[in-house]
Amino acid sequence: MPQNLLELRVRNLGVIDDVTVSLGPGMTALTGETGAGKTLLIQALSLLLGGRADHSVVRAGAEEALVEGRFAIPAGSRRGRDEDDPAGEDGELLLARSVVRGGRSRAWIDGRMASLAALTEAVRDLIELHGQHEHRSLTHTDAQRGALDGFGHVDLAPLESARRHLRQLMADAEAVGGDSRQRAREVDLLRYQLDEIDAVGIEDPGEDDRLGAEEDRLAAAEAYRASAAAALAAVSGSDDASALGRLAEASGAVSGRDGLVPLADRIRSAMGDLTDLAVELRAIVETWEDDPERLESVRGRRHLFRQLERKYGGTLSEVLSFAVGARERLEAIGDDEQRALQLDDEIRSARQALDAVESKVASARRRAAPRLAAEIEGTLRTLAMPSARFSIAVEGGGPADQVTFWLAANPGEPSQPLAKVASGGELARTMMAVRLAVGGSPGVMAFDEVDAGIGGAAATAVGMALAGLGRGAQVLVVTHLAQVAALADHQIEVRKFERGGRTCSDVVPLDTEGRVIEISRMLSGRPDSSSARRHARELLDGVPAAGARA
């Protein structure tokens, strides 16, 4: 399915009250008296393209101007809409743009409100305007570069592949730690941290708890001995009031009684436990001595633990985990270093390969540029620009991406970039010549002022060029020339009339007889002139039937 504008509705735009235009494939001529509103239809398309919204275009007495367009869109080429939107399955795209008097403009895509940027994106490759409007895609450097590449069959796939490969290698190099100096700094830091941890020689995560208990004991050894002595006296003192003495008395009381044997056994067991406890208490009393040097050593080691914990974790367990991670990172950096050295070699090779591909692309562009320029210039000479000079500058390093189309439309004028060409008619004819030479086009091409200041054979040449474009795209052309209108597949007359004391415009699709009358008017200003109608029929008879060129 070709990309076509199926229907255009315009309300409250200038002299247009409310008109709906249905459009077919091929070339359509928009004709009518001066001031009837033909250019307003092109301006309506400009609004759909995201063009500047001038509030002065809102029809007097109305609060809002509205433009709506319904496009036929091939599957897979829709922009600015959700992929899961069922409305996208019918092969149509609905766009709308409003200009509110004294307010901001608004946009819609398939009935949903959208930003102006989204609207522009949706029709970026769909419509191209030429004439007094601003949406001239071929004036942009990237479009000109694309046109040159298309004409010269410049294969960009190796260039994109080489660039992609280099980007991936650079990303891989970044992933292994950046450059060698950065990795060296990280290695030095990790080794310093590990040396600091290893120098302390932590036995295990519980060492600090054990040393804490020992520090507490050493700091109060005398008090510990006194407490142990008191406990020892209570357990095994010389008087009968000691625990062992009372248990011995209890054992004697139950001995010899068969029914109390289990209790006697339990008393003897308790006496054994107390005897063991007494041994341990006596060891404390007799062996625990003051040891200031050991106390200082324990305190010093625990201080080292606190320093490590401040740097590497809140506990010894976390410090040891940090050390494990640091060793793993050192090992990984060693592996990364080997990979980095390999990547350095691969990056150097990739840069060399990219340089070679860029040089090849640059050479292909520079070879194609003069051929394309000559072909465009030759076409311009048939389009009422006999003295035009056209050139293509291919500049910049690498693949020479800076491609600029230059035009000197008239003798004695300096060449200037297409974007700076002031004449709408000259620029539009240049765009036609470029499209004819390069081939390929957006779905819809609209021309205004393309026939400004020409006539006779030049007008016929322009009409034939437009018809040629209409073989591969939908072409809309605002024209005052009968020769151009006669070459169109379809013709629409824009008529101005008065209603209720106000000027309005209407859009009328013309059948064959209607075209004869309108072309007669364009030829002589007298649509009822028999000679003019005869000439009009001659012009139309020299054109294949509508759609024959599609």
Coordinates of C-alpha atoms in Angstrom, one line a residue:
M1 CA 0.0 0.0 0.0
P2 CA 1.5 3.4 -1.0
Q3 CA 1.8 6.2 1.5
N4 CA -1.0 8.6 0.4
L5 CA -3.0 11.4 1.8
L6 CA -6.5 10.1 1.5
E7 CA -8.5 13.0 2.9
L8 CA -7.8 16.5 4.2
R9 CA -10.3 18.6 6.2
V10 CA -9.7 22.3 6.9
R11 CA -11.9 24.5 9.1
N12 CA -11.7 28.2 9.9
L13 CA -8.3 28.7 8.2
G14 CA -8.1 32.1 6.4
V15 CA -10.9 32.3 3.8
I16 CA -11.7 28.6 4.2
D17 CA -14.8 28.0 6.3
D18 CA -15.0 24.2 6.2
V19 CA -13.8 22.1 3.3
T20 CA -12.9 18.4 2.9
V21 CA -10.7 17.3 0.1
S22 CA -10.4 13.7 -1.1
L23 CA -7.2 12.9 -2.9
G24 CA -6.1 10.1 -5.2
P25 CA -2.7 8.8 -6.2
G26 CA -0.3 10.3 -8.7
M27 CA -0.3 14.1 -9.4
T28 CA -3.1 16.4 -8.4
A29 CA -3.3 20.0 -9.6
L30 CA -4.8 22.6 -7.2
T31 CA -6.0 25.5 -9.4
G32 CA -8.3 28.5 -9.1
E33 CA -8.4 32.2 -9.1
T34 CA -5.7 34.2 -7.2
G35 CA -6.8 34.6 -3.6
A36 CA -9.2 31.7 -3.7
G37 CA -7.3 29.8 -1.0
K38 CA -5.1 27.3 -2.8
T39 CA -2.0 28.0 -0.9
L40 CA -4.0 27.7 2.4
L41 CA -4.3 24.0 1.6
I42 CA -0.6 23.7 1.5
Q43 CA -0.4 25.8 4.7
A44 CA -2.8 23.3 6.3
L45 CA -0.3 20.5 5.4
S46 CA 2.4 22.6 6.9
L47 CA 0.5 22.7 10.2
L48 CA 0.2 18.9 10.1
L49 CA 3.9 18.8 9.8
G50 CA 4.4 20.7 13.0
G51 CA 4.9 24.1 11.2
R52 CA 4.7 27.4 13.0
A53 CA 1.2 28.2 14.1
D54 CA 0.4 31.9 13.3
H55 CA -2.8 32.9 15.1
S56 CA -3.5 35.4 12.3
V57 CA -4.5 32.5 10.1
V58 CA -7.6 31.7 12.2
R59 CA -10.7 32.8 10.3
A60 CA -12.2 36.1 11.5
G61 CA -15.0 35.3 14.0
A62 CA -13.7 31.9 14.8
E63 CA -11.9 30.8 17.9
E64 CA -10.0 27.9 16.5
A65 CA -8.6 26.7 13.1
L66 CA -8.5 22.9 12.7
V67 CA -6.7 20.7 10.1
E68 CA -7.2 17.0 9.9
G69 CA -5.5 14.5 7.7
R70 CA -6.2 10.8 7.0
F71 CA -3.3 8.9 5.5
A72 CA -2.9 5.5 4.1
I73 CA 0.1 3.9 5.7
P74 CA 1.8 0.6 4.8
A75 CA 2.3 -1.8 7.7
G76 CA 5.6 -1.3 9.5
S77 CA 6.0 2.4 8.5
R78 CA 3.8 4.1 11.1
R79 CA 5.4 6.6 13.4
G80 CA 4.2 8.2 16.6
R81 CA 1.7 5.6 17.6
D82 CA 1.5 2.6 19.9
E83 CA 2.6 -0.7 18.3
D84 CA -0.2 -2.5 20.2
D85 CA -2.9 0.0 19.1
P86 CA -5.5 -2.0 17.2
A87 CA -6.3 1.2 15.2
G88 CA -2.9 0.8 13.6
E89 CA -4.0 -2.4 11.9
D90 CA -6.3 -0.8 9.3
G91 CA -3.4 0.9 7.5
E92 CA -4.5 4.4 8.2
L93 CA -3.0 7.2 10.3
L94 CA -5.2 10.1 11.5
L95 CA -3.5 13.4 12.4
A96 CA -5.0 16.7 13.6
R97 CA -3.7 20.1 14.5
S98 CA -5.6 23.1 15.9
V99 CA -4.6 26.7 16.2
V100 CA -6.4 28.5 19.0
R101 CA -6.8 32.3 18.8
G102 CA -4.8 33.8 21.6
G103 CA -3.8 30.3 22.9
R104 CA -1.5 27.4 22.2
S105 CA -1.9 25.0 19.3
R106 CA -2.8 21.4 20.0
A107 CA -2.2 18.1 18.2
W108 CA -3.8 14.7 17.9
I109 CA -2.6 11.3 16.6
D110 CA -5.3 8.8 15.9
G111 CA -7.6 10.7 18.1
R112 CA -5.3 10.9 21.1
M113 CA -3.8 14.2 22.2
A114 CA -0.1 14.4 21.4
S115 CA 2.8 16.8 21.7
L116 CA 3.9 18.8 18.6
A117 CA 7.2 16.9 18.6
A118 CA 5.2 13.6 18.4
L119 CA 3.2 14.9 15.5
T120 CA 6.3 16.0 13.7
E121 CA 7.8 12.6 14.3
A122 CA 4.7 10.8 13.0
V123 CA 5.0 12.5 9.6
R124 CA 8.7 13.0 9.4
D125 CA 9.1 10.7 6.3
L126 CA 5.5 11.1 5.1
I127 CA 5.1 14.7 3.7
E128 CA 7.5 17.0 2.0
L129 CA 6.6 20.6 1.2
H130 CA 8.3 22.9 -1.3
G131 CA 7.6 26.5 -1.9
Q132 CA 7.2 29.3 0.5
H133 CA 6.9 27.0 3.5
E134 CA 9.6 25.8 5.8
H135 CA 9.3 22.0 5.6
R136 CA 11.9 21.2 2.9
S137 CA 13.6 18.1 4.0
L138 CA 16.3 18.2 1.3
T139 CA 17.6 21.5 2.7
H140 CA 19.0 19.6 5.7
T141 CA 22.5 18.2 5.6
D142 CA 21.5 14.7 6.7
A143 CA 18.9 14.5 3.9
Q144 CA 21.4 15.8 1.3
R145 CA 23.9 13.2 2.5
G146 CA 21.3 10.5 2.2
A147 CA 20.3 11.6 -1.3
L148 CA 24.0 11.5 -2.4
D149 CA 24.5 8.1 -0.9
G150 CA 21.3 6.8 -2.6
F151 CA 22.4 8.2 -6.0
G152 CA 25.9 6.9 -5.7
H153 CA 24.8 3.5 -4.2
V154 CA 27.2 4.2 -1.3
D155 CA 27.1 1.1 0.9
L156 CA 27.0 2.3 4.5
A157 CA 26.5 -1.1 6.1
P158 CA 30.3 -1.8 6.5
L159 CA 30.6 1.7 8.0
E160 CA 27.8 1.1 10.5
S161 CA 29.2 -2.3 11.3
A162 CA 32.7 -1.0 11.9
R163 CA 31.4 1.8 14.1
R164 CA 29.3 -0.7 16.1
H165 CA 32.2 -3.0 16.6
L166 CA 34.5 -0.2 17.9
R167 CA 31.8 1.1 20.2
Q168 CA 31.4 -2.4 21.7
L169 CA 35.1 -2.8 22.2
M170 CA 35.3 0.6 23.9
A171 CA 32.4 -0.4 26.2
D172 CA 34.2 -3.7 27.0
A173 CA 37.4 -1.8 27.8
E174 CA 35.4 0.5 30.1
A175 CA 33.8 -2.5 31.8
V176 CA 37.2 -4.0 32.7
G177 CA 38.2 -0.9 34.6
G178 CA 39.1 1.8 32.2
D179 CA 42.7 2.5 31.3
S180 CA 45.8 0.9 32.7
R181 CA 46.6 3.8 35.0
Q182 CA 43.2 3.6 36.6
R183 CA 43.6 -0.2 37.2
A184 CA 47.1 0.4 38.6
R185 CA 45.8 2.9 41.1
E186 CA 43.1 0.4 42.2
V187 CA 45.7 -2.4 42.6
D188 CA 47.9 -0.2 44.8
L189 CA 44.9 0.7 47.0
L190 CA 43.7 -2.9 47.3
R191 CA 47.2 -4.2 48.2
Y192 CA 47.6 -1.4 50.9
Q193 CA 44.3 -2.4 52.4
L194 CA 45.1 -6.1 52.4
D195 CA 48.6 -5.5 53.9
E196 CA 47.0 -3.4 56.7
I197 CA 44.4 -6.2 57.5
D198 CA 47.0 -9.0 57.2
A199 CA 49.5 -7.2 59.4
V200 CA 47.0 -7.5 62.3
G201 CA 46.7 -11.3 61.8
I202 CA 43.1 -11.8 62.9
E203 CA 42.6 -15.4 64.2
D204 CA 38.9 -15.6 63.6
P205 CA 35.8 -13.4 64.0
G206 CA 35.4 -14.3 67.7
E207 CA 38.9 -13.2 68.7
D208 CA 37.8 -9.8 69.9
D209 CA 35.1 -11.3 72.2
R210 CA 37.7 -13.5 73.8
L211 CA 40.2 -10.7 74.2
G212 CA 37.4 -8.5 75.7
A213 CA 36.8 -11.1 78.4
E214 CA 40.5 -11.4 79.1
E215 CA 40.9 -7.6 79.3
D216 CA 38.1 -7.4 81.8
R217 CA 39.8 -10.1 83.9
L218 CA 43.2 -8.6 83.8
A219 CA 42.0 -5.2 84.6
A220 CA 40.4 -6.5 87.9
A221 CA 42.5 -9.6 88.8
E222 CA 42.5 -8.8 92.6
A223 CA 38.7 -8.4 92.7
Y224 CA 38.3 -11.7 90.7
R225 CA 40.5 -13.6 93.2
A226 CA 38.6 -12.2 96.2
S227 CA 35.3 -13.2 94.6
A228 CA 36.6 -16.7 93.8
A229 CA 37.9 -17.1 97.4
A230 CA 34.6 -16.1 98.9
A231 CA 32.8 -18.6 96.6
L232 CA 35.4 -21.3 97.5
A233 CA 34.8 -20.8 101.2
A234 CA 31.1 -21.1 100.7
V235 CA 31.5 -24.3 98.7
S236 CA 34.2 -26.2 100.6
G237 CA 35.0 -24.2 103.7
S238 CA 36.3 -25.9 106.9
D239 CA 33.1 -25.3 108.9
D240 CA 30.0 -27.4 108.6
A241 CA 28.1 -24.5 107.1
S242 CA 29.9 -25.0 103.7
A243 CA 27.9 -26.4 100.8
L244 CA 30.0 -29.6 100.7
G245 CA 29.7 -30.0 104.5
R246 CA 25.9 -29.7 104.4
L247 CA 25.7 -32.2 101.5
A248 CA 27.8 -34.7 103.4
E249 CA 25.4 -34.4 106.3
A250 CA 22.5 -34.9 103.9
S251 CA 24.1 -38.0 102.4
G252 CA 24.6 -39.5 105.9
A253 CA 20.9 -38.9 106.7
V254 CA 19.6 -40.9 103.7
S255 CA 22.2 -43.7 103.5
G256 CA 21.1 -47.2 104.4
R257 CA 17.5 -46.5 103.3
D258 CA 16.5 -48.6 100.3
G259 CA 13.6 -46.4 99.4
L260 CA 15.9 -43.3 99.3
V261 CA 18.7 -44.7 97.2
P262 CA 17.8 -42.5 94.1
L263 CA 18.0 -39.4 96.3
A264 CA 21.3 -40.6 97.9
D265 CA 22.7 -40.9 94.3
R266 CA 21.6 -37.4 93.4
I267 CA 23.2 -36.0 96.6
R268 CA 26.5 -37.8 95.8
S269 CA 26.3 -36.4 92.2
A270 CA 25.8 -32.8 93.5
M271 CA 28.8 -33.3 95.9
G272 CA 30.9 -34.3 92.8
D273 CA 29.9 -31.2 90.9
L274 CA 30.7 -29.0 93.9
T275 CA 34.0 -30.7 94.3
D276 CA 34.9 -29.8 90.6
L277 CA 33.7 -26.3 91.1
A278 CA 35.9 -25.9 94.2
V279 CA 38.9 -27.1 92.2
E280 CA 38.2 -24.4 89.6
L281 CA 37.7 -21.7 92.2
R282 CA 40.9 -22.7 94.0
A283 CA 42.8 -22.4 90.7
I284 CA 41.6 -18.9 90.2
V285 CA 42.5 -17.9 93.8
E286 CA 46.0 -19.5 93.5
T287 CA 46.9 -18.7 89.8
W288 CA 45.3 -15.5 88.7
E289 CA 48.0 -12.9 89.1
D290 CA 48.2 -9.2 88.0
D291 CA 49.8 -9.0 84.5
P292 CA 50.1 -5.3 83.4
E293 CA 52.1 -6.2 80.3
R294 CA 49.5 -8.8 79.1
L295 CA 46.8 -6.3 79.8
E296 CA 48.5 -3.6 77.7
S297 CA 49.1 -6.1 74.9
V298 CA 45.4 -7.1 74.9
R299 CA 44.3 -3.5 74.9
G300 CA 46.6 -2.6 72.1
R301 CA 45.4 -5.5 69.9
R302 CA 41.8 -4.6 70.5
H303 CA 42.6 -1.0 69.5
L304 CA 44.0 -2.3 66.1
F305 CA 40.7 -4.1 65.7
R306 CA 38.8 -0.8 66.2
Q307 CA 40.9 0.9 63.6
L308 CA 40.2 -1.8 61.0
E309 CA 36.5 -1.8 61.8
R310 CA 36.3 2.0 61.2
K311 CA 37.8 1.5 57.7
Y312 CA 36.5 -1.9 56.5
G313 CA 33.4 -2.9 58.5
G314 CA 31.6 -2.6 61.9
T315 CA 32.8 -6.0 63.1
L316 CA 35.8 -8.4 62.7
S317 CA 33.6 -10.6 60.6
E318 CA 32.9 -7.7 58.2
V319 CA 36.6 -6.8 58.1
L320 CA 37.5 -10.4 57.1
S321 CA 34.8 -10.4 54.5
F322 CA 36.2 -7.2 53.1
A323 CA 39.6 -8.9 52.8
V324 CA 38.1 -11.8 50.9
G325 CA 36.5 -9.4 48.5
A326 CA 39.6 -7.4 48.0
R327 CA 41.6 -10.6 47.2
E328 CA 39.0 -11.6 44.7
R329 CA 39.1 -8.2 43.1
L330 CA 42.8 -8.3 42.8
E331 CA 42.6 -11.6 41.1
A332 CA 39.9 -10.2 38.8
I333 CA 42.0 -7.2 37.9
G334 CA 44.8 -9.5 37.0
D335 CA 42.4 -11.2 34.6
D336 CA 41.1 -7.8 33.5
E337 CA 44.7 -6.7 32.8
Q338 CA 45.1 -9.5 30.4
R339 CA 41.8 -8.8 28.8
A340 CA 42.6 -5.1 28.6
L341 CA 45.8 -5.8 26.8
Q342 CA 43.9 -7.9 24.4
L343 CA 41.2 -5.2 24.0
D344 CA 43.9 -2.6 23.3
D345 CA 45.1 -4.6 20.4
E346 CA 41.6 -5.2 19.2
I347 CA 40.7 -1.5 19.5
R348 CA 43.8 -0.5 17.5
S349 CA 42.8 -3.0 14.8
A350 CA 39.1 -1.8 14.9
R351 CA 40.2 1.9 14.5
Q352 CA 42.3 0.9 11.5
A353 CA 39.5 -1.0 10.0
L354 CA 37.1 1.9 10.6
D355 CA 39.6 4.4 9.0
A356 CA 39.7 2.2 5.9
V357 CA 35.9 1.9 5.7
E358 CA 35.5 5.7 6.2
S359 CA 38.0 6.4 3.6
K360 CA 36.2 4.1 1.1
V361 CA 32.8 5.8 1.9
A362 CA 34.4 9.3 1.5
S363 CA 35.9 8.3 -1.8
A364 CA 32.5 6.9 -3.0
R365 CA 30.8 10.2 -2.0
R366 CA 33.3 12.3 -3.7
R367 CA 33.1 10.3 -6.9
A368 CA 29.3 10.4 -6.9
A369 CA 29.0 14.2 -6.0
P370 CA 30.0 15.6 -9.4
R371 CA 27.9 13.1 -11.3
L372 CA 24.8 13.9 -9.3
A373 CA 25.4 17.6 -9.5
A374 CA 25.7 17.4 -13.3
E375 CA 22.5 15.5 -13.6
I376 CA 20.6 17.9 -11.4
E377 CA 22.1 20.9 -13.2
G378 CA 21.0 19.4 -16.5
T379 CA 17.5 18.9 -15.3
L380 CA 17.3 22.5 -13.9
R381 CA 18.1 23.8 -17.4
T382 CA 14.9 22.2 -18.6
L383 CA 13.0 23.7 -15.7
A384 CA 13.3 27.4 -16.7
M385 CA 16.7 27.7 -14.9
P386 CA 19.0 27.7 -18.0
S387 CA 21.9 29.4 -16.2
A388 CA 21.7 27.5 -12.9
R389 CA 24.9 26.2 -11.5
F390 CA 24.6 23.3 -9.0
S391 CA 27.4 21.7 -7.0
I392 CA 27.8 19.4 -4.1
A393 CA 30.5 19.9 -1.5
V394 CA 31.7 16.8 0.3
E395 CA 33.8 17.8 3.3
G396 CA 34.9 16.6 6.7
G397 CA 37.2 14.0 8.0
G398 CA 36.6 10.3 8.1
P399 CA 33.7 9.4 5.9
A400 CA 33.2 13.0 4.8
D401 CA 29.7 13.4 6.4
Q402 CA 29.4 17.1 5.7
V403 CA 27.5 17.0 2.4
T404 CA 26.1 20.4 1.2
F405 CA 24.1 21.1 -2.0
W406 CA 25.0 24.5 -3.5
L407 CA 22.9 26.5 -6.0
A408 CA 23.5 29.6 -8.1
A409 CA 20.2 30.1 -9.7
N410 CA 21.1 33.1 -12.0
P411 CA 24.1 34.5 -13.8
G412 CA 26.4 36.6 -11.6
E413 CA 24.9 35.2 -8.4
P414 CA 27.2 33.4 -5.9
S415 CA 26.5 29.9 -5.0
Q416 CA 24.8 29.3 -1.7
P417 CA 23.5 26.4 0.3
L418 CA 20.0 25.3 -0.6
A419 CA 18.8 26.2 2.9
K420 CA 19.6 29.8 2.1
V421 CA 17.9 30.0 -1.3
A422 CA 15.3 32.8 -1.0
S423 CA 13.2 32.1 -4.1
G424 CA 10.4 29.6 -3.4
G425 CA 10.0 28.7 -7.1
E426 CA 13.7 28.2 -7.7
L427 CA 14.1 26.1 -4.6
A428 CA 11.0 24.0 -5.4
R429 CA 12.3 23.3 -9.0
T430 CA 15.7 22.4 -7.5
M431 CA 14.0 19.9 -5.2
M432 CA 12.2 18.4 -8.1
A433 CA 15.5 18.0 -10.0
V434 CA 17.1 16.4 -7.0
R435 CA 14.2 14.0 -6.5
L436 CA 14.2 13.0 -10.2
A437 CA 17.9 12.3 -10.1
V438 CA 18.0 10.5 -6.8
G439 CA 14.7 8.6 -6.9
G440 CA 12.8 7.8 -3.8
S441 CA 10.6 10.2 -2.0
P442 CA 8.2 10.6 0.9
G443 CA 4.7 9.5 0.4
V444 CA 3.3 13.0 -0.2
M445 CA 5.1 15.9 -2.0
A446 CA 3.4 19.3 -2.2
F447 CA 4.7 22.1 -4.4
D448 CA 3.7 25.8 -4.2
E449 CA 5.3 28.5 -6.4
V450 CA 7.0 25.8 -8.5
D451 CA 5.9 27.5 -11.7
A452 CA 6.5 31.1 -10.6
G453 CA 7.7 33.2 -13.5
I454 CA 7.8 30.6 -16.2
G455 CA 5.6 29.6 -19.1
G456 CA 5.7 28.0 -22.6
A457 CA 8.0 25.1 -23.0
A458 CA 9.5 25.5 -19.6
A459 CA 6.0 25.2 -18.0
T460 CA 5.5 21.9 -19.9
A461 CA 8.9 20.7 -18.7
V462 CA 8.0 21.5 -15.1
G463 CA 4.6 19.7 -15.6
M464 CA 6.3 16.7 -17.0
A465 CA 8.8 16.7 -14.1
L466 CA 6.0 16.8 -11.6
A467 CA 4.2 14.0 -13.4
G468 CA 7.4 12.0 -13.3
L469 CA 7.5 12.4 -9.6
G470 CA 3.8 11.4 -9.4
R471 CA 4.8 8.0 -10.7
G472 CA 6.4 7.2 -7.4
A473 CA 4.7 9.5 -5.0
Q474 CA 1.5 11.4 -4.4
V475 CA 2.2 14.9 -5.8
L476 CA 0.1 18.0 -4.9
V477 CA 0.9 21.1 -6.9
V478 CA -0.6 24.6 -6.6
T479 CA -0.4 26.0 -10.2
H480 CA -1.6 28.8 -12.4
L481 CA -0.3 27.2 -15.6
A482 CA -2.6 25.3 -17.8
Q483 CA 0.3 23.2 -19.2
V484 CA 1.1 22.0 -15.7
A485 CA -2.5 21.3 -14.7
A486 CA -3.2 19.4 -17.9
L487 CA -0.4 16.9 -17.1
A488 CA -2.0 16.1 -13.7
D489 CA -3.8 12.8 -13.0
H490 CA -6.4 14.8 -11.1
Q491 CA -7.5 18.4 -10.8
I492 CA -9.2 20.2 -8.0
E493 CA -10.5 23.8 -8.3
V494 CA -10.5 26.1 -5.3
R495 CA -13.4 28.5 -5.7
K496 CA -14.0 31.7 -3.8
F497 CA -17.6 32.9 -3.3
E498 CA -19.6 35.1 -0.9
R499 CA -22.0 33.7 1.6
G500 CA -23.9 35.8 4.2
G501 CA -21.8 38.8 3.4
R502 CA -18.5 36.9 3.9
T503 CA -15.9 35.5 1.6
C504 CA -15.6 31.7 1.6
S505 CA -13.7 29.1 -0.3
D506 CA -14.9 25.7 -1.6
V507 CA -13.0 22.8 -3.1
V508 CA -14.4 21.1 -6.2
P509 CA -12.9 17.9 -7.8
L510 CA -13.2 18.3 -11.5
D511 CA -14.3 15.8 -14.0
T512 CA -13.1 15.9 -17.6
E513 CA -15.5 18.6 -18.7
G514 CA -14.8 20.5 -15.6
R515 CA -11.1 20.4 -16.3
V516 CA -11.7 21.7 -19.8
I517 CA -13.6 24.7 -18.4
E518 CA -11.0 25.4 -15.7
I519 CA -8.0 25.0 -18.0
S520 CA -9.8 27.3 -20.5
R521 CA -10.0 29.9 -17.8
M522 CA -6.3 29.4 -17.0
L523 CA -5.4 29.8 -20.7
S524 CA -7.4 32.9 -21.6
G525 CA -9.3 34.1 -18.6
R526 CA -12.5 33.2 -20.5
P527 CA -13.8 29.7 -19.5
D528 CA -16.6 30.0 -22.1
S529 CA -14.2 30.8 -25.0
S530 CA -14.6 28.1 -27.7
S531 CA -11.0 28.5 -28.9
A532 CA -9.7 28.3 -25.3
R533 CA -11.8 25.1 -24.7
R534 CA -10.5 23.6 -27.9
H535 CA -6.9 24.3 -26.8
A536 CA -7.7 22.9 -23.3
R537 CA -9.0 19.7 -24.9
E538 CA -5.8 19.5 -27.0
L539 CA -3.7 19.8 -23.8
L540 CA -5.8 17.1 -22.0
D541 CA -5.9 14.8 -25.0
G542 CA -2.1 14.8 -25.1
V543 CA -2.1 13.3 -21.5
P544 CA -2.7 9.6 -20.7
A545 CA -5.9 8.9 -18.8
A546 CA -5.9 9.5 -15.1
G547 CA -4.0 6.7 -13.3
A548 CA -2.3 5.4 -16.5
R549 CA 1.1 6.5 -15.1
A550 CA 0.6 5.0 -11.7

